[in-house]
Amino acid sequence: MRRSLIGRTWPNVIAVVLFVFFIFPVYWMVATSFKKDGDIISKTPVFIPLNGTLDHYVTAVHAKDFWTFVGNSFTVTIGAVLASLVIATLASFAIARMKFRGRKTFVLVVMAAQMAPWEVMTIAVYMISRDNEMLNSLVPLTLFYMMMVLPFTIWTLRSFIAAVPKELEESAMVDGCTRTQAFVKVIFPLLAPGLMSTSLFGFITAWNEFPLVLILNKESGQTLPLWLSSFKTAFGNDWGATMAASTMFAIPVLILFVFLQRKAVGGLTDGAVKG
């Protein structure tokens, strides 16, 4: 009995330790954003800012071109996610349901693209953007971010489509639906968990991307990751404003995660097959 209790306790202890280990940097970021300057640079750590301030958030919000960068980030991120979902849904359906020459090769290419480091393409993307006079534009960023998340989206949605029984699609076609109508009315609604998980992955990937926007875009074409590095003074980094900006930067991802987690419930085909 005692051994059984110890066996159940240790995993919980380890889980708590790991949770504290990973959550503490996030807590420290948020707590620092509310600290006064004296508490931030104090040699004695201030874990709970009892006499907090919102001055750092005011500084961050009133920074130059803040709302422009917010709009840029949402534009390229949402555009990349939506474009990748449309293309990946069609491609994954073709892989999962259709037989065509080169199908296995295409799947291998998708897997290879998923494993490839996208940083090696930055020079090529820069040269293409420069030659087509698209520097400081959101179009190359959106297309490149779509390329970054597309392989993962195709691979994930392929598994979801393959898990949907073919009998559902065939029954709809027997009832008079075309193949397109069967996909839209039967398969697509069952892809909600896959669409949500891939949307979250794509949003986080595009939202956090830094190197490419540093190379391609300057001034008004920047996004929030590059904006986070701008809080510097003649005396060094403004850590309070940096932490406040980082906290605001993480809020959209947190909201999206909470929303999608709440919506993505139930199985793929629960109740879909009639007995």
Tab-separated table of C-alpha atoms in Angstrom:
chain	number	residue	atom	x	y	z
A	1	MET	CA	0.000	0.000	0.000
A	2	ARG	CA	2.819	2.349	0.931
A	3	ARG	CA	4.738	1.547	-2.234
A	4	SER	CA	1.612	2.194	-4.267
A	5	LEU	CA	1.166	5.597	-2.596
A	6	ILE	CA	4.802	6.502	-3.242
A	7	GLY	CA	4.472	5.376	-6.846
A	8	ARG	CA	1.527	7.725	-7.341
A	9	THR	CA	3.159	10.627	-5.500
A	10	TRP	CA	6.479	10.864	-7.347
A	11	PRO	CA	4.973	11.561	-10.803
A	12	ASN	CA	2.884	14.347	-9.290
A	13	VAL	CA	5.913	15.846	-7.560
A	14	ILE	CA	7.921	15.755	-10.774
A	15	ALA	CA	5.033	17.325	-12.671
A	16	VAL	CA	4.789	20.163	-10.143
A	17	VAL	CA	8.541	20.782	-10.296
A	18	LEU	CA	8.483	20.905	-14.103
A	19	PHE	CA	5.454	23.211	-14.044
A	20	VAL	CA	7.197	25.650	-11.706
A	21	PHE	CA	10.397	25.432	-13.769
A	22	PHE	CA	8.636	26.366	-17.006
A	23	ILE	CA	6.113	28.847	-15.621
A	24	PHE	CA	8.552	30.881	-13.513
A	25	PRO	CA	10.141	32.796	-16.458
A	26	VAL	CA	6.659	33.768	-17.616
A	27	TYR	CA	5.704	34.886	-14.115
A	28	TRP	CA	8.951	36.846	-13.804
A	29	MET	CA	8.267	38.602	-17.100
A	30	VAL	CA	4.767	39.632	-16.032
A	31	ALA	CA	5.874	40.619	-12.522
A	32	THR	CA	8.777	42.691	-13.855
A	33	SER	CA	6.430	44.573	-16.173
A	34	PHE	CA	4.653	45.959	-13.071
A	35	LYS	CA	7.769	46.736	-11.018
A	36	LYS	CA	9.200	50.181	-10.552
A	37	ASP	CA	12.624	50.853	-12.037
A	38	GLY	CA	14.285	50.676	-8.645
A	39	ASP	CA	12.869	47.225	-7.949
A	40	ILE	CA	13.926	45.937	-11.370
A	41	ILE	CA	17.606	46.788	-10.893
A	42	SER	CA	17.656	46.006	-7.169
A	43	LYS	CA	20.153	43.377	-6.037
A	44	THR	CA	17.449	41.942	-3.787
A	45	PRO	CA	14.881	40.135	-5.960
A	46	VAL	CA	11.331	41.434	-5.695
A	47	PHE	CA	9.109	38.449	-6.379
A	48	ILE	CA	5.777	40.175	-5.746
A	49	PRO	CA	5.501	43.839	-6.858
A	50	LEU	CA	3.228	45.099	-4.086
A	51	ASN	CA	3.738	48.721	-5.109
A	52	GLY	CA	3.341	48.119	-8.817
A	53	THR	CA	3.056	50.606	-11.641
A	54	LEU	CA	1.541	50.729	-15.124
A	55	ASP	CA	4.113	53.201	-16.414
A	56	HIS	CA	5.934	50.550	-18.421
A	57	TYR	CA	2.748	49.605	-20.265
A	58	VAL	CA	2.102	53.273	-21.030
A	59	THR	CA	5.635	53.569	-22.405
A	60	ALA	CA	5.180	50.475	-24.570
A	61	VAL	CA	1.793	51.493	-25.960
A	62	HIS	CA	3.001	55.007	-26.772
A	63	ALA	CA	6.162	53.784	-28.481
A	64	LYS	CA	6.654	54.940	-32.054
A	65	ASP	CA	4.485	53.088	-34.605
A	66	PHE	CA	3.221	50.590	-32.006
A	67	TRP	CA	-0.241	50.221	-33.536
A	68	THR	CA	1.259	49.984	-37.037
A	69	PHE	CA	3.373	47.036	-35.913
A	70	VAL	CA	0.341	45.428	-34.250
A	71	GLY	CA	-1.576	45.677	-37.511
A	72	ASN	CA	1.368	44.303	-39.481
A	73	SER	CA	1.713	41.291	-37.186
A	74	PHE	CA	-1.964	40.404	-37.331
A	75	THR	CA	-2.081	40.920	-41.111
A	76	VAL	CA	0.829	38.632	-41.987
A	77	THR	CA	-0.022	36.036	-39.321
A	78	ILE	CA	-3.719	35.674	-40.118
A	79	GLY	CA	-3.051	35.837	-43.847
A	80	ALA	CA	-0.429	33.082	-43.626
A	81	VAL	CA	-2.629	30.853	-41.454
A	82	LEU	CA	-5.716	31.187	-43.652
A	83	ALA	CA	-3.768	30.617	-46.874
A	84	SER	CA	-2.014	27.562	-45.447
A	85	LEU	CA	-5.322	26.088	-44.226
A	86	VAL	CA	-6.968	26.438	-47.639
A	87	ILE	CA	-4.037	24.940	-49.548
A	88	ALA	CA	-3.316	22.251	-46.952
A	89	THR	CA	-6.943	21.120	-46.745
A	90	LEU	CA	-7.095	20.488	-50.480
A	91	ALA	CA	-3.635	18.898	-50.603
A	92	SER	CA	-4.249	16.640	-47.598
A	93	PHE	CA	-7.572	15.489	-49.061
A	94	ALA	CA	-5.823	14.545	-52.300
A	95	ILE	CA	-3.142	12.617	-50.395
A	96	ALA	CA	-5.576	10.819	-48.113
A	97	ARG	CA	-8.326	9.973	-50.593
A	98	MET	CA	-6.924	9.967	-54.111
A	99	LYS	CA	-4.383	7.765	-55.860
A	100	PHE	CA	-2.105	9.485	-58.340
A	101	ARG	CA	1.384	9.068	-59.726
A	102	GLY	CA	4.026	10.540	-57.423
A	103	ARG	CA	1.812	10.457	-54.335
A	104	LYS	CA	4.434	8.824	-52.094
A	105	THR	CA	7.122	11.132	-53.410
A	106	PHE	CA	4.958	14.132	-52.622
A	107	VAL	CA	4.453	12.904	-49.052
A	108	LEU	CA	8.217	12.450	-48.640
A	109	VAL	CA	8.795	15.974	-49.951
A	110	VAL	CA	6.293	17.350	-47.426
A	111	MET	CA	8.069	15.531	-44.601
A	112	ALA	CA	11.477	16.765	-45.787
A	113	ALA	CA	10.197	20.328	-45.998
A	114	GLN	CA	8.896	20.055	-42.451
A	115	MET	CA	12.340	19.024	-41.166
A	116	ALA	CA	14.335	21.575	-43.191
A	117	PRO	CA	15.606	24.710	-41.371
A	118	TRP	CA	13.829	27.638	-42.981
A	119	GLU	CA	16.620	30.044	-42.048
A	120	VAL	CA	18.654	28.773	-45.008
A	121	MET	CA	16.095	30.360	-47.347
A	122	THR	CA	16.371	33.888	-45.977
A	123	ILE	CA	19.031	34.955	-48.502
A	124	ALA	CA	16.996	33.606	-51.418
A	125	VAL	CA	13.826	35.267	-50.116
A	126	TYR	CA	15.688	38.554	-49.679
A	127	MET	CA	17.064	38.460	-53.230
A	128	ILE	CA	13.662	37.607	-54.725
A	129	SER	CA	11.992	40.396	-52.742
A	130	ARG	CA	14.720	42.879	-53.706
A	131	ASP	CA	14.602	42.011	-57.414
A	132	ASN	CA	10.812	42.386	-57.450
A	133	GLU	CA	10.883	45.632	-55.436
A	134	MET	CA	8.975	44.059	-52.568
A	135	LEU	CA	11.272	44.983	-49.699
A	136	ASN	CA	9.499	46.580	-46.743
A	137	SER	CA	6.292	44.891	-47.906
A	138	LEU	CA	4.050	42.498	-46.010
A	139	VAL	CA	3.493	40.265	-49.042
A	140	PRO	CA	6.824	38.355	-48.915
A	141	LEU	CA	6.442	37.883	-45.154
A	142	THR	CA	2.957	36.453	-45.546
A	143	LEU	CA	4.007	34.072	-48.319
A	144	PHE	CA	7.105	32.919	-46.456
A	145	TYR	CA	5.201	32.350	-43.212
A	146	MET	CA	2.645	30.326	-45.166
A	147	MET	CA	5.476	28.192	-46.552
A	148	MET	CA	6.813	27.662	-43.035
A	149	VAL	CA	3.574	26.233	-41.626
A	150	LEU	CA	2.249	24.535	-44.764
A	151	PRO	CA	4.117	21.176	-44.460
A	152	PHE	CA	3.005	20.635	-40.865
A	153	THR	CA	-0.563	21.620	-41.736
A	154	ILE	CA	-0.698	19.217	-44.694
A	155	TRP	CA	0.742	16.340	-42.690
A	156	THR	CA	-1.604	16.878	-39.731
A	157	LEU	CA	-4.798	17.337	-41.752
A	158	ARG	CA	-3.933	14.283	-43.823
A	159	SER	CA	-4.119	12.161	-40.673
A	160	PHE	CA	-7.480	13.656	-39.710
A	161	ILE	CA	-8.980	13.074	-43.168
A	162	ALA	CA	-7.645	9.517	-43.285
A	163	ALA	CA	-9.345	8.853	-39.927
A	164	VAL	CA	-12.769	9.794	-41.307
A	165	PRO	CA	-14.542	6.600	-42.505
A	166	LYS	CA	-14.905	6.490	-46.282
A	167	GLU	CA	-18.415	5.157	-45.787
A	168	LEU	CA	-19.582	8.608	-44.708
A	169	GLU	CA	-18.373	10.178	-47.931
A	170	GLU	CA	-19.718	7.339	-50.055
A	171	SER	CA	-23.122	7.516	-48.359
A	172	ALA	CA	-23.355	11.220	-49.102
A	173	MET	CA	-22.486	10.590	-52.749
A	174	VAL	CA	-25.105	7.832	-52.962
A	175	ASP	CA	-27.649	10.320	-51.624
A	176	GLY	CA	-26.885	12.643	-54.524
A	177	CYS	CA	-23.931	14.740	-53.394
A	178	THR	CA	-21.000	15.371	-55.673
A	179	ARG	CA	-17.538	14.630	-54.341
A	180	THR	CA	-17.028	18.319	-53.587
A	181	GLN	CA	-20.350	18.535	-51.754
A	182	ALA	CA	-19.537	15.379	-49.796
A	183	PHE	CA	-16.247	16.917	-48.726
A	184	VAL	CA	-17.816	20.227	-47.707
A	185	LYS	CA	-20.834	18.753	-45.916
A	186	VAL	CA	-19.365	15.592	-44.400
A	187	ILE	CA	-15.587	15.635	-44.106
A	188	PHE	CA	-14.880	19.317	-43.540
A	189	PRO	CA	-17.031	19.656	-40.360
A	190	LEU	CA	-15.179	16.671	-38.874
A	191	LEU	CA	-11.829	18.394	-39.398
A	192	ALA	CA	-12.476	21.009	-36.705
A	193	PRO	CA	-9.943	19.589	-34.186
A	194	GLY	CA	-7.262	19.356	-36.867
A	195	LEU	CA	-7.981	22.822	-38.232
A	196	MET	CA	-7.808	24.300	-34.749
A	197	SER	CA	-4.570	22.588	-33.766
A	198	THR	CA	-2.840	23.508	-37.026
A	199	SER	CA	-4.175	27.074	-36.809
A	200	LEU	CA	-2.677	27.420	-33.353
A	201	PHE	CA	0.676	26.057	-34.529
A	202	GLY	CA	0.686	28.316	-37.572
A	203	PHE	CA	-0.312	31.375	-35.577
A	204	ILE	CA	2.450	30.857	-33.003
A	205	THR	CA	5.065	30.187	-35.688
A	206	ALA	CA	4.235	33.253	-37.780
A	207	TRP	CA	3.561	35.490	-34.776
A	208	ASN	CA	6.992	34.817	-33.229
A	209	GLU	CA	9.134	34.863	-36.394
A	210	PHE	CA	12.030	37.320	-36.114
A	211	PRO	CA	14.993	36.803	-38.520
A	212	LEU	CA	13.152	37.286	-41.812
A	213	VAL	CA	11.383	40.503	-40.849
A	214	LEU	CA	14.724	41.818	-39.594
A	215	ILE	CA	16.209	41.263	-43.052
A	216	LEU	CA	13.286	42.236	-45.285
A	217	ASN	CA	11.396	45.008	-43.570
A	218	LYS	CA	12.416	48.311	-42.066
A	219	GLU	CA	10.506	51.085	-40.343
A	220	SER	CA	6.755	50.844	-41.050
A	221	GLY	CA	6.994	47.282	-42.403
A	222	GLN	CA	8.188	45.787	-39.136
A	223	THR	CA	6.226	43.403	-36.924
A	224	LEU	CA	6.018	43.066	-33.151
A	225	PRO	CA	8.941	40.622	-32.627
A	226	LEU	CA	11.311	43.212	-34.090
A	227	TRP	CA	9.567	45.991	-32.171
A	228	LEU	CA	10.376	44.216	-28.897
A	229	SER	CA	14.079	44.890	-29.443
A	230	SER	CA	13.590	48.659	-29.721
A	231	PHE	CA	13.369	49.539	-26.016
A	232	LYS	CA	16.890	50.824	-25.553
A	233	THR	CA	18.168	54.035	-24.039
A	234	ALA	CA	21.556	55.672	-23.775
A	235	PHE	CA	21.965	53.884	-20.440
A	236	GLY	CA	21.020	50.415	-21.661
A	237	ASN	CA	17.812	48.420	-22.045
A	238	ASP	CA	14.542	49.654	-20.618
A	239	TRP	CA	13.707	46.304	-19.005
A	240	GLY	CA	10.382	47.447	-17.575
A	241	ALA	CA	9.041	48.511	-20.978
A	242	THR	CA	10.559	45.419	-22.595
A	243	MET	CA	8.778	43.110	-20.150
A	244	ALA	CA	5.515	45.026	-20.543
A	245	ALA	CA	5.781	44.795	-24.342
A	246	SER	CA	6.609	41.081	-24.113
A	247	THR	CA	3.575	40.479	-21.905
A	248	MET	CA	1.269	42.234	-24.367
A	249	PHE	CA	2.924	40.335	-27.201
A	250	ALA	CA	2.055	36.998	-25.540
A	251	ILE	CA	-1.597	37.864	-24.814
A	252	PRO	CA	-3.030	37.155	-28.328
A	253	VAL	CA	-1.433	33.696	-28.385
A	254	LEU	CA	-2.778	32.955	-24.906
A	255	ILE	CA	-6.289	34.058	-25.866
A	256	LEU	CA	-6.206	31.971	-29.042
A	257	PHE	CA	-4.962	28.934	-27.131
A	258	VAL	CA	-7.727	29.200	-24.520
A	259	PHE	CA	-10.389	29.670	-27.208
A	260	LEU	CA	-9.254	26.766	-29.387
A	261	GLN	CA	-8.717	24.451	-26.445
A	262	ARG	CA	-12.280	25.018	-25.333
A	263	LYS	CA	-13.670	24.447	-28.820
A	264	ALA	CA	-11.583	21.396	-29.740
A	265	VAL	CA	-13.530	18.800	-27.768
A	266	GLY	CA	-15.013	15.472	-28.725
A	267	GLY	CA	-13.832	12.855	-31.145
A	268	LEU	CA	-13.491	13.134	-34.862
A	269	THR	CA	-16.499	11.019	-35.731
A	270	ASP	CA	-18.444	10.728	-32.456
A	271	GLY	CA	-22.017	10.033	-33.378
A	272	ALA	CA	-21.316	10.426	-37.105
A	273	VAL	CA	-21.777	6.779	-38.085
A	274	LYS	CA	-25.323	5.545	-37.800
A	275	GLY	CA	-25.839	2.032	-36.554
